[in-house]
Short mmCIF file of C-alpha atoms in Angstrom, two decimals:
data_model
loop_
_atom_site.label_atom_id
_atom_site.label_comp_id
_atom_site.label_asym_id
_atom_site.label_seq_id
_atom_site.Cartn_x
_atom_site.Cartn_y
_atom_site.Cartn_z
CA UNK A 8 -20.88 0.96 4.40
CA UNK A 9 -20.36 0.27 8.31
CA UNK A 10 -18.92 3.28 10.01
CA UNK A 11 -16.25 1.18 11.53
CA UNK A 12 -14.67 0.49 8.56
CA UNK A 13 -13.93 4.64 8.40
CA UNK A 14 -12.01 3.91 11.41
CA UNK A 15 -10.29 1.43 9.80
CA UNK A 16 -9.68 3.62 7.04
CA UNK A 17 -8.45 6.06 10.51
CA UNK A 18 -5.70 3.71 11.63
CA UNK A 19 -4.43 2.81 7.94
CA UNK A 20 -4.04 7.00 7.69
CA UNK A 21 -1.96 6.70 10.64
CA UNK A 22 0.34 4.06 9.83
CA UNK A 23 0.45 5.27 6.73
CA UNK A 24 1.64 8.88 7.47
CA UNK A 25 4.32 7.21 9.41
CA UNK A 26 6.03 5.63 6.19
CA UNK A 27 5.43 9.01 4.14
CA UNK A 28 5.82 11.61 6.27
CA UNK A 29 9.28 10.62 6.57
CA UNK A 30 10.14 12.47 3.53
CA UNK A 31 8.82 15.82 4.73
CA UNK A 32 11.11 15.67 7.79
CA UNK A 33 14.57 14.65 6.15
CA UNK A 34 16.09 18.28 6.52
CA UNK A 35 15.24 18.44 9.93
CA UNK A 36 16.85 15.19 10.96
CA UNK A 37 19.52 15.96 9.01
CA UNK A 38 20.27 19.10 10.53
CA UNK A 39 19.05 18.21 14.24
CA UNK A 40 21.26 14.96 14.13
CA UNK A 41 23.94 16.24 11.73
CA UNK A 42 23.86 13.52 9.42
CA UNK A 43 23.79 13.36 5.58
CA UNK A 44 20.67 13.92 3.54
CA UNK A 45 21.47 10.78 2.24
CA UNK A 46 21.85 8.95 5.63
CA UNK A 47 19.17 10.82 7.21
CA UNK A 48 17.16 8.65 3.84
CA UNK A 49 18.25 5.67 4.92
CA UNK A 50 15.04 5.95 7.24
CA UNK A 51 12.95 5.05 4.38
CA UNK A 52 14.57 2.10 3.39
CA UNK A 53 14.62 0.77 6.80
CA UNK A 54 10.95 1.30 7.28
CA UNK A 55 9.85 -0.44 3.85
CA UNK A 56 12.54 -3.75 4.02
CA UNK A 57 10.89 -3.78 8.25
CA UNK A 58 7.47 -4.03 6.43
CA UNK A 59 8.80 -6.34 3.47
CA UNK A 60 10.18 -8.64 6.01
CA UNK A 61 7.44 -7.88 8.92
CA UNK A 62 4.25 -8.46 6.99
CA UNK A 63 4.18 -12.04 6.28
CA UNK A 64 6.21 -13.05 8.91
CA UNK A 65 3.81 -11.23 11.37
CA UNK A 66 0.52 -12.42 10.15
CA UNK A 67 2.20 -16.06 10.81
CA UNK A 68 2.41 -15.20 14.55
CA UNK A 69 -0.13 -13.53 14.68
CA UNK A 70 -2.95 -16.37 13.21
CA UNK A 71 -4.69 -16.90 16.20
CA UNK A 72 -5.24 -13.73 18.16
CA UNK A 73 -8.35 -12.38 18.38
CA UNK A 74 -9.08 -9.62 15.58
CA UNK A 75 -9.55 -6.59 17.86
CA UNK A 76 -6.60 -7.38 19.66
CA UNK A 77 -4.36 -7.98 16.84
CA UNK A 78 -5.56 -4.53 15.73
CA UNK A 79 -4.57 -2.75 18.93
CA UNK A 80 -1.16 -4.41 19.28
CA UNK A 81 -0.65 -3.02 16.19
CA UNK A 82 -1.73 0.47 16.23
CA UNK A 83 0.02 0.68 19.86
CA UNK A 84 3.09 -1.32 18.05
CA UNK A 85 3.29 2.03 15.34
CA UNK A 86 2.77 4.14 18.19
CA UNK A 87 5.31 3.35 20.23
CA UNK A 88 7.65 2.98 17.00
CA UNK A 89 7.19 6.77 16.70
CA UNK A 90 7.39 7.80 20.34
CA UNK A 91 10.74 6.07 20.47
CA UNK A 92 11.75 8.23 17.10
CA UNK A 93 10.58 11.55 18.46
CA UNK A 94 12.92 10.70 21.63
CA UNK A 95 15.65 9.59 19.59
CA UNK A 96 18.70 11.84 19.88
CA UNK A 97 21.21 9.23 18.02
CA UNK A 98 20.88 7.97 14.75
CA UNK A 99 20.88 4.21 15.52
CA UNK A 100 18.14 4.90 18.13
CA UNK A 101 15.33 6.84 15.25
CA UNK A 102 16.57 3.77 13.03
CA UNK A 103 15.12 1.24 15.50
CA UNK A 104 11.71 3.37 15.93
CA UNK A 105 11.12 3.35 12.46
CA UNK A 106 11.59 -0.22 12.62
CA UNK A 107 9.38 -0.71 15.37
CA UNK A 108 6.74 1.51 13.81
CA UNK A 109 7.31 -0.47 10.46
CA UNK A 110 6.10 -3.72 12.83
CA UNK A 111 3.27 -2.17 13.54
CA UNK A 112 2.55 -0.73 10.20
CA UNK A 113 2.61 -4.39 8.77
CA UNK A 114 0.71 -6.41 11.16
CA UNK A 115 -1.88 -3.48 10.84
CA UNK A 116 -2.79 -2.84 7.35
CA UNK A 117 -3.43 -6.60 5.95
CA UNK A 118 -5.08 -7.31 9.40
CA UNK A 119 -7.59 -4.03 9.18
CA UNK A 120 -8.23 -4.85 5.60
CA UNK A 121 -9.02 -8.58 6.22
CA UNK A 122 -11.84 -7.03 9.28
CA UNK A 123 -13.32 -4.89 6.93
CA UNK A 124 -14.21 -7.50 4.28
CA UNK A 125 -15.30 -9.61 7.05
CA UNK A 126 -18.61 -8.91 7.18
CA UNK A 127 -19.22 -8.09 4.25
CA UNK A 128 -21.09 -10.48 0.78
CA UNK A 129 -18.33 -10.50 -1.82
CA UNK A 130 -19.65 -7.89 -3.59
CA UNK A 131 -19.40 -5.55 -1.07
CA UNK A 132 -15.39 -6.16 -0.40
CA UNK A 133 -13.83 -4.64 -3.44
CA UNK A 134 -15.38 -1.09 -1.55
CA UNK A 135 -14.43 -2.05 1.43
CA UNK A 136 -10.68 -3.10 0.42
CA UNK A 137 -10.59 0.75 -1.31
CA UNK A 138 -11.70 2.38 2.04
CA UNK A 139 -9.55 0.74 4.02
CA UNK A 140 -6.94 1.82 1.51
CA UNK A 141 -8.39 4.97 1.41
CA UNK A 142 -6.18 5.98 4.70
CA UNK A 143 -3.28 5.04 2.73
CA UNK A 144 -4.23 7.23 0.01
CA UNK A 145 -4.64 10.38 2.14
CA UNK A 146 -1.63 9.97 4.06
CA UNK A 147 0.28 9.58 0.57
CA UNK A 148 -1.72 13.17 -0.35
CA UNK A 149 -1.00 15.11 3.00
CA UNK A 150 1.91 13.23 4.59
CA UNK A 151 4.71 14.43 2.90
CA UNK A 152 3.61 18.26 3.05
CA UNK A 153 2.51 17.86 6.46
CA UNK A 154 5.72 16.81 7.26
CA UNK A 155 7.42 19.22 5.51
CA UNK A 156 5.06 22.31 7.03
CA UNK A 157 5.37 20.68 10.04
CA UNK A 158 9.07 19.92 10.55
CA UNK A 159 10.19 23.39 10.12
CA UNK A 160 8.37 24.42 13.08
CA UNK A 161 8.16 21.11 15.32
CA UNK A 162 11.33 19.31 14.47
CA UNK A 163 11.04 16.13 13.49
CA UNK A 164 10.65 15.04 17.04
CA UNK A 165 7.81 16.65 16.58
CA UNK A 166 6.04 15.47 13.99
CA UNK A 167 6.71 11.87 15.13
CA UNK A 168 5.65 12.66 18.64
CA UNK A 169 2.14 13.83 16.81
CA UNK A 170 1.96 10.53 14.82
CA UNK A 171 1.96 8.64 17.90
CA UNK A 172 -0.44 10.49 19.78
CA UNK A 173 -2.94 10.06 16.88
CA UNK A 174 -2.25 6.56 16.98
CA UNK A 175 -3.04 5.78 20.62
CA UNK A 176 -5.82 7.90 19.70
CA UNK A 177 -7.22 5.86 17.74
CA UNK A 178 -6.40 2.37 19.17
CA UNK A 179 -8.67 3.91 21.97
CA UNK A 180 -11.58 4.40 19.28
CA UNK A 181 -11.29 1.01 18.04
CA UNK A 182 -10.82 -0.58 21.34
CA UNK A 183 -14.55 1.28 22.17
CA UNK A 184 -16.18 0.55 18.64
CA UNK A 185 -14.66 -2.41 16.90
CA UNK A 186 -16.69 -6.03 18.48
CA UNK A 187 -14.40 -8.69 19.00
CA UNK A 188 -13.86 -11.26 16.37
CA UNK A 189 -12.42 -14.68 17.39
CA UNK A 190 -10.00 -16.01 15.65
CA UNK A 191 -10.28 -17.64 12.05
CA UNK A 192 -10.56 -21.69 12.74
CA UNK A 193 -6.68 -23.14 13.64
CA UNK A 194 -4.78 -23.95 10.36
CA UNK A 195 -1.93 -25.60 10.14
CA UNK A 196 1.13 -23.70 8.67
CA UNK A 197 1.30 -26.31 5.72
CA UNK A 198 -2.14 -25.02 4.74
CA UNK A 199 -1.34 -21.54 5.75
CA UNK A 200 1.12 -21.59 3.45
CA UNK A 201 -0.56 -23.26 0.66
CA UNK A 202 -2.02 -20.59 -1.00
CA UNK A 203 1.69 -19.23 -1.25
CA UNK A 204 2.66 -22.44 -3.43
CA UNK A 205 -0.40 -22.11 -5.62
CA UNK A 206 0.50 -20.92 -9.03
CA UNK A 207 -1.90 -18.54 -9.48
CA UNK A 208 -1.17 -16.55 -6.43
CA UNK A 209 2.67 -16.33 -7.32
CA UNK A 210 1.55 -14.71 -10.59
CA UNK A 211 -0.59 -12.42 -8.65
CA UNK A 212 2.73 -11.29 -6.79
CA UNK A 213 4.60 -11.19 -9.44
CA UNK A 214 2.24 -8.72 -10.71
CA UNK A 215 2.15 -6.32 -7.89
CA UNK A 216 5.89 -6.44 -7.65
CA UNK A 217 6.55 -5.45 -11.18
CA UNK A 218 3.38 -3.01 -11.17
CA UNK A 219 4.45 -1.38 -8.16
CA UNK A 220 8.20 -1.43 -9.74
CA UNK A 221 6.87 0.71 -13.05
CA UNK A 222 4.94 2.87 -11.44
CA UNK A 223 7.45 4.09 -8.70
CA UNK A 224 10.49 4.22 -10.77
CA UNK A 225 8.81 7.07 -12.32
CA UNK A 226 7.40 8.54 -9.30
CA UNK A 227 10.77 8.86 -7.29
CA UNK A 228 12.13 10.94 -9.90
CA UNK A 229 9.23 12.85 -10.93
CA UNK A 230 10.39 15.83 -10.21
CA UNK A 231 13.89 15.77 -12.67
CA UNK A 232 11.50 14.49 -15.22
CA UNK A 233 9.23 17.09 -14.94
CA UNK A 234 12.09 19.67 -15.12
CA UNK A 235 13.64 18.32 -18.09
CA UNK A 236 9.96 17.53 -19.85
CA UNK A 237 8.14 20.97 -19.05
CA UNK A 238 11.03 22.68 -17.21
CA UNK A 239 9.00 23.40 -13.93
CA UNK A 240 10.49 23.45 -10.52
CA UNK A 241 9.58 24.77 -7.03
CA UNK A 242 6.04 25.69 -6.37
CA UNK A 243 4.94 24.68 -9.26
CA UNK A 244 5.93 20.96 -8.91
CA UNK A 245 4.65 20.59 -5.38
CA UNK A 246 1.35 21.66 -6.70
CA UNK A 247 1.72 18.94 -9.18
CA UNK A 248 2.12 16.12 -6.72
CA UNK A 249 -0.83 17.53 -4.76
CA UNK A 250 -2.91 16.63 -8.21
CA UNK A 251 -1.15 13.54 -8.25
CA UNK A 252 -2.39 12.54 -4.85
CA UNK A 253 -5.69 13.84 -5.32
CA UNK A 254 -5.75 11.03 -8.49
CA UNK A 255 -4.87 8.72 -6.01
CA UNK A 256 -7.91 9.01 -3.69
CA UNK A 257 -10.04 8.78 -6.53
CA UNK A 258 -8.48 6.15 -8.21
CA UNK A 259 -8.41 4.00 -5.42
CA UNK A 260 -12.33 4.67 -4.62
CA UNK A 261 -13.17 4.22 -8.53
CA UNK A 262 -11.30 0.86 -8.16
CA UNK A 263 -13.35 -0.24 -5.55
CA UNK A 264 -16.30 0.20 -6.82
CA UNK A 265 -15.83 -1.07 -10.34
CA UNK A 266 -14.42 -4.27 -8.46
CA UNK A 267 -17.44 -4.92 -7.24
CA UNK A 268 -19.39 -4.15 -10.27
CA UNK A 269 -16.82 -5.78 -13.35
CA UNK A 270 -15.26 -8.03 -11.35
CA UNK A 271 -11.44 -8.32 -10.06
CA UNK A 272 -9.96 -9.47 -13.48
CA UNK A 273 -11.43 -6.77 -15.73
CA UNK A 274 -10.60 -4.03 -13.19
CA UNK A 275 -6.85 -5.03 -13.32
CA UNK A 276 -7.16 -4.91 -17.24
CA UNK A 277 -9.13 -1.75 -16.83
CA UNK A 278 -6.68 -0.23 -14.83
CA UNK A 279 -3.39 -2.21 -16.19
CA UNK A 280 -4.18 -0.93 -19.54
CA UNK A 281 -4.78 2.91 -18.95
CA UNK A 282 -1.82 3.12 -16.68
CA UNK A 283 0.63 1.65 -19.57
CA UNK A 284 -0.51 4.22 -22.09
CA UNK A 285 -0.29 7.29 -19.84
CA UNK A 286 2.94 6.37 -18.64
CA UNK A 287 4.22 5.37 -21.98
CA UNK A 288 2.99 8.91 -23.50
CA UNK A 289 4.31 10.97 -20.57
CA UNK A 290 7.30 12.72 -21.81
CA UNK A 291 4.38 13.74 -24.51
CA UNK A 292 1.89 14.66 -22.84
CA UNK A 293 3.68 16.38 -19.82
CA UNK A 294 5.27 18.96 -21.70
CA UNK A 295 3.29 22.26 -19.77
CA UNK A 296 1.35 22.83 -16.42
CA UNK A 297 -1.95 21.54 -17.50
CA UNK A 298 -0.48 18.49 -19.99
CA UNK A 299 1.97 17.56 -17.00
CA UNK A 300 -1.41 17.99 -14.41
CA UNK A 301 -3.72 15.77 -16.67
CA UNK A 302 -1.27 13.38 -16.67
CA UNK A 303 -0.12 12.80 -13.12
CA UNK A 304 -3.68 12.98 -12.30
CA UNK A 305 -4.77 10.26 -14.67
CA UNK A 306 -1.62 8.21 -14.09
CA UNK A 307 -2.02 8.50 -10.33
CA UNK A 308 -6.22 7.49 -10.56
CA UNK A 309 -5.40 4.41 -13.16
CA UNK A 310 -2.37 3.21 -10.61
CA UNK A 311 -4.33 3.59 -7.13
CA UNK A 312 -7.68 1.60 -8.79
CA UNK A 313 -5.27 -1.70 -8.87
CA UNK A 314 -4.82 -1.87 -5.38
CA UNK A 315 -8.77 -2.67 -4.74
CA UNK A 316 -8.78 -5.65 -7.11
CA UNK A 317 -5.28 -6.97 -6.43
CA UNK A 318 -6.32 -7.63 -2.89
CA UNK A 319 -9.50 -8.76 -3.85
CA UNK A 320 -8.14 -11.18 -5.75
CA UNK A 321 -6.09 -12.38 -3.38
CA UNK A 322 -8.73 -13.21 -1.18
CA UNK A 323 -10.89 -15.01 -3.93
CA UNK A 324 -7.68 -17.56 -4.84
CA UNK A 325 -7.44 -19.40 -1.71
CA UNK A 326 -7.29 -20.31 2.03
CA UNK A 327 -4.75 -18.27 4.07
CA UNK A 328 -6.28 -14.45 2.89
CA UNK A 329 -4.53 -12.84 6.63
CA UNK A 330 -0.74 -14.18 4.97
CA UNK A 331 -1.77 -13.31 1.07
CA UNK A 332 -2.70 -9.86 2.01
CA UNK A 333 0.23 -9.71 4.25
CA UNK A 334 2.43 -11.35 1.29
CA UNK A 335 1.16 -8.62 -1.08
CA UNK A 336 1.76 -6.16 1.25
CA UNK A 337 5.52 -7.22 0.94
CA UNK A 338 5.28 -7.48 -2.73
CA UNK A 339 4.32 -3.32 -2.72
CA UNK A 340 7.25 -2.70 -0.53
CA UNK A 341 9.43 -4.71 -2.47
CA UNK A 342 8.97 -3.41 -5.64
CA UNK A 343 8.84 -0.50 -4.10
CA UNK A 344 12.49 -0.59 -2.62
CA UNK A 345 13.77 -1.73 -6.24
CA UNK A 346 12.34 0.83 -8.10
CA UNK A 347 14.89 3.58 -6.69
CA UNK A 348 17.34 1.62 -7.43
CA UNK A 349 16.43 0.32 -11.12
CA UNK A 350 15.50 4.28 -11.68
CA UNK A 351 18.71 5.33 -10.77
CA UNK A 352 20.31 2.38 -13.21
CA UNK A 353 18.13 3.76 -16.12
CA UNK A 354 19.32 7.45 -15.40
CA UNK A 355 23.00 7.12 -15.68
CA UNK A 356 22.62 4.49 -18.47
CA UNK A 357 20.00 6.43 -20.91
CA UNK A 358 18.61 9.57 -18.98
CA UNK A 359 15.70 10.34 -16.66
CA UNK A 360 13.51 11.06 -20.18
CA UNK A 361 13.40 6.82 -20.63
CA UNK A 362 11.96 6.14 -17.51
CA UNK A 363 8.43 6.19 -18.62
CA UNK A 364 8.65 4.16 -21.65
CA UNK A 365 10.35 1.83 -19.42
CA UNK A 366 7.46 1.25 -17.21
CA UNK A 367 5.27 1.51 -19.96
CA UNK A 368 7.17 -2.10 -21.16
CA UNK A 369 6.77 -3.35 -17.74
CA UNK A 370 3.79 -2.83 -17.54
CA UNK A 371 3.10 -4.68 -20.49
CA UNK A 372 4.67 -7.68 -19.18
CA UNK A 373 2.02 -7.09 -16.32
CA UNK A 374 -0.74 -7.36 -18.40
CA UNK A 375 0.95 -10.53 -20.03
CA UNK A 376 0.98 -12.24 -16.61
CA UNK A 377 -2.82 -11.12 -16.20
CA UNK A 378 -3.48 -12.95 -19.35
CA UNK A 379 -1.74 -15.84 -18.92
CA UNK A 380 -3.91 -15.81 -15.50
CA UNK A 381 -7.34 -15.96 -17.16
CA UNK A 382 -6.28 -17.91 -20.12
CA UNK A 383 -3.67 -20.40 -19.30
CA UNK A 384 -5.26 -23.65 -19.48
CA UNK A 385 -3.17 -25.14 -16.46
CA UNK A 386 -5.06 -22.62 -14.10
CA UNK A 387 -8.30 -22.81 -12.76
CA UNK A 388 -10.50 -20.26 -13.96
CA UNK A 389 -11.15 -17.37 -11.00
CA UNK A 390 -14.08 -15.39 -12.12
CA UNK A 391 -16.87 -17.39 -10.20
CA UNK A 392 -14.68 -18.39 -7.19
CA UNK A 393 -16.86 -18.84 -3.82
CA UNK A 394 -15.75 -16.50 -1.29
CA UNK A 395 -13.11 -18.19 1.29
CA UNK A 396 -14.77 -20.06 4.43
CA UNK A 397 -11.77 -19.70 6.57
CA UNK A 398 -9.99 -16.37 7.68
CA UNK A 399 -12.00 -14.18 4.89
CA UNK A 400 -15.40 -14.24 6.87
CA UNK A 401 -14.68 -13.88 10.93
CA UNK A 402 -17.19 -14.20 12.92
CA UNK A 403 -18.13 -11.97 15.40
CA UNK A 404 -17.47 -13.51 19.37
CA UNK A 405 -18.48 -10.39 20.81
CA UNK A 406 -19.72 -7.31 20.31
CA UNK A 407 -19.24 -4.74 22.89
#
């Protein structure tokens, strides 16, 4: 595996960080800014609906830029995002940089992804897809703590103020490394928006929405379940999530590779099935320290191997990969932003304890949808697709 796709992996760690470390921070902005916990959370949503919206609309505009370029606009894009939040002394102002780093976060990660499998022979790009997400994965694992350890001492001006610095940081290394790539061939936006109309890529959307929906439903509100299910708290807990991230890296590298080895559609089974039985038994099984660490570690590993196939998939369905990756990208963020508030429904209406049989019936209905994809007559079968001819494999203009 190229070494440039590590950097890659570099920038999608530092866009990343800037959607999680958010979290780690909220006391400090609350207190620096004196605003509510619960306004100074508001930052999160405005980041993910700024990447919901962003992504797709963003890979539009930016079809016919050269690859390298689009890559530095948008590591520079997140960077400047988080210089203008570690300036901010209003609220409204740190609301716009998260917005502008949210920009920069969604034109990034579909675009680095989409370079990475570039080069590669299809059965290279399910590892390459997990690398890339790798980033994501490690800025899931150390993002929030960091910004917790961090903010005490740094402020969240701080912390953000460090984000962008790595940022620029690494637009430099990719402006040295990374060749130029041309743009894919011009498209028109009827045909760049085909593969949006096609059936089969609707029900791939529909899958990560209600996927990422089940599996972050739970996650938000972890840390009540876990008090009511093994009655830990504090240190204890953190630790916990730590294990859970940990899964996450693994699961996500495990996904790659068996994507490239099984196939897209049998790794989403794979993966689709385990997670609905470990979050189904989870008020069982997470009833002490070790039951509730085996758990979130093998919850966490089966969740983070979809993300490799999903996109792979993507990219064998049809012409347009830059906007389905960017569409999926939305799709996470969506179901992301529902699943606080469909947890919170299913708390006041039956208690945090029904969460994960919840999930465990939506995910269900994803594994439904990924039958009905392989079986339903009215869709073309996917397994031997030829890998795309337009945006999927850029060509390299020059190499520096």
């Amino acid at each position: 595996m190229s070494a440039r796709i590590y950097l890659l992996a570099a920038g999608a760690f530092a866009v990343g960080t800037s959607a999680y470390v958010v979290s780690g921070v909220l006391p400090s902005v609350s207190s620096e800014l004196h605003v509510s916990l619960t306004a100074a959370g508001q930052l999160a949503t405005a980041f993910a609906l700024s990447y919901a919206v962003g992504a797709p609309l963003l890979s539009t505009l930016t079809g016919r830029w050269e690859r390298r370029t689009l890559l530095l606009a948008a590591l520079l894009t997140a960077a400047l995002g988080n210089l203008i939040a570690a300036l901010a002394t209003d609220y409204s102002v740190l609301i716009v940089g998260r917005v502008v780093a949210a920009f920069g976060a969604a034109a990034y990660t579909p675009a680095a992804t989409l370079f990475a499998t570039g080069f590669l022979p299809p059965e290279e790009r399910g590892r390459a897809v997990a690398v890339v997400f790798g980033g994501l994965t490690f800025a899931l694992v150390l993002g929030v703590p960091a910004g917790s350890l961090l903010g005490g001492s740094l402020g969240y001006r701080g912390v953000f103020g460090l984000i962008a610095a790595v940022a620029v940081v690494i637009a430099l290394a990719v402006q040295t490394a990374l060749p130029k790539v041309s743009a894919p061939p011009a498209i028109s936006l009827r045909e760049r928006f085909a593969g949006v109309t096609d059936r089969r890529v609707q029900i791939v959307l529909a899958m990560t929405v209600l996927a990422v929906l089940a599996t972050m439903s739970v996650y938000i509100y972890v840390v009540p379940l876990l008090a009511k299910t093994a009655d830990l708290k504090g240190g204890t807990v953190g630790v916990l999530l730590l294990v859970y991230g940990l899964g996450a890296v693994v699961g996500n590298l495990v996904g790659g590779r068996a994507t490239d080895r099984f196939g897209s559609l049998r790794t989403l089974g794979v993966a689709l099935g385990g997670f609905t039985v470990v979050i189904g038994t989870l008020t069982l099984t997470a009833t002490t320290v070790v039951g509730a660490g085996i758990a979130l570690f093998v919850w966490s590993l089966f969740t983070w191997a979809f993300n490799p196939p999903i996109q792979n998939l993507l990219l064998e369905l049809g012409s347009g990969g830059g906007l389905l990756l960017a569409m999926n990208a939305s799709a996470i963020y969506l179901g992301a932003g529902l699943s606080a508030i469909a947890g919170g429904v299913v708390i006041n209406l039956v208690g945090v304890e029904m969460l994960p049989p919840i999930a465990a019936a939506l995910g269900i209905v994803v594994l439904a949808l990924l039958y009905v994809l392989r079986r339903n007559p009215a869709l073309e079968a996917i397994e031997h697709l030829e890998p795309l001819e337009t945006e999927e494999r850029l060509p390299v203009a020059i190499a520096d």
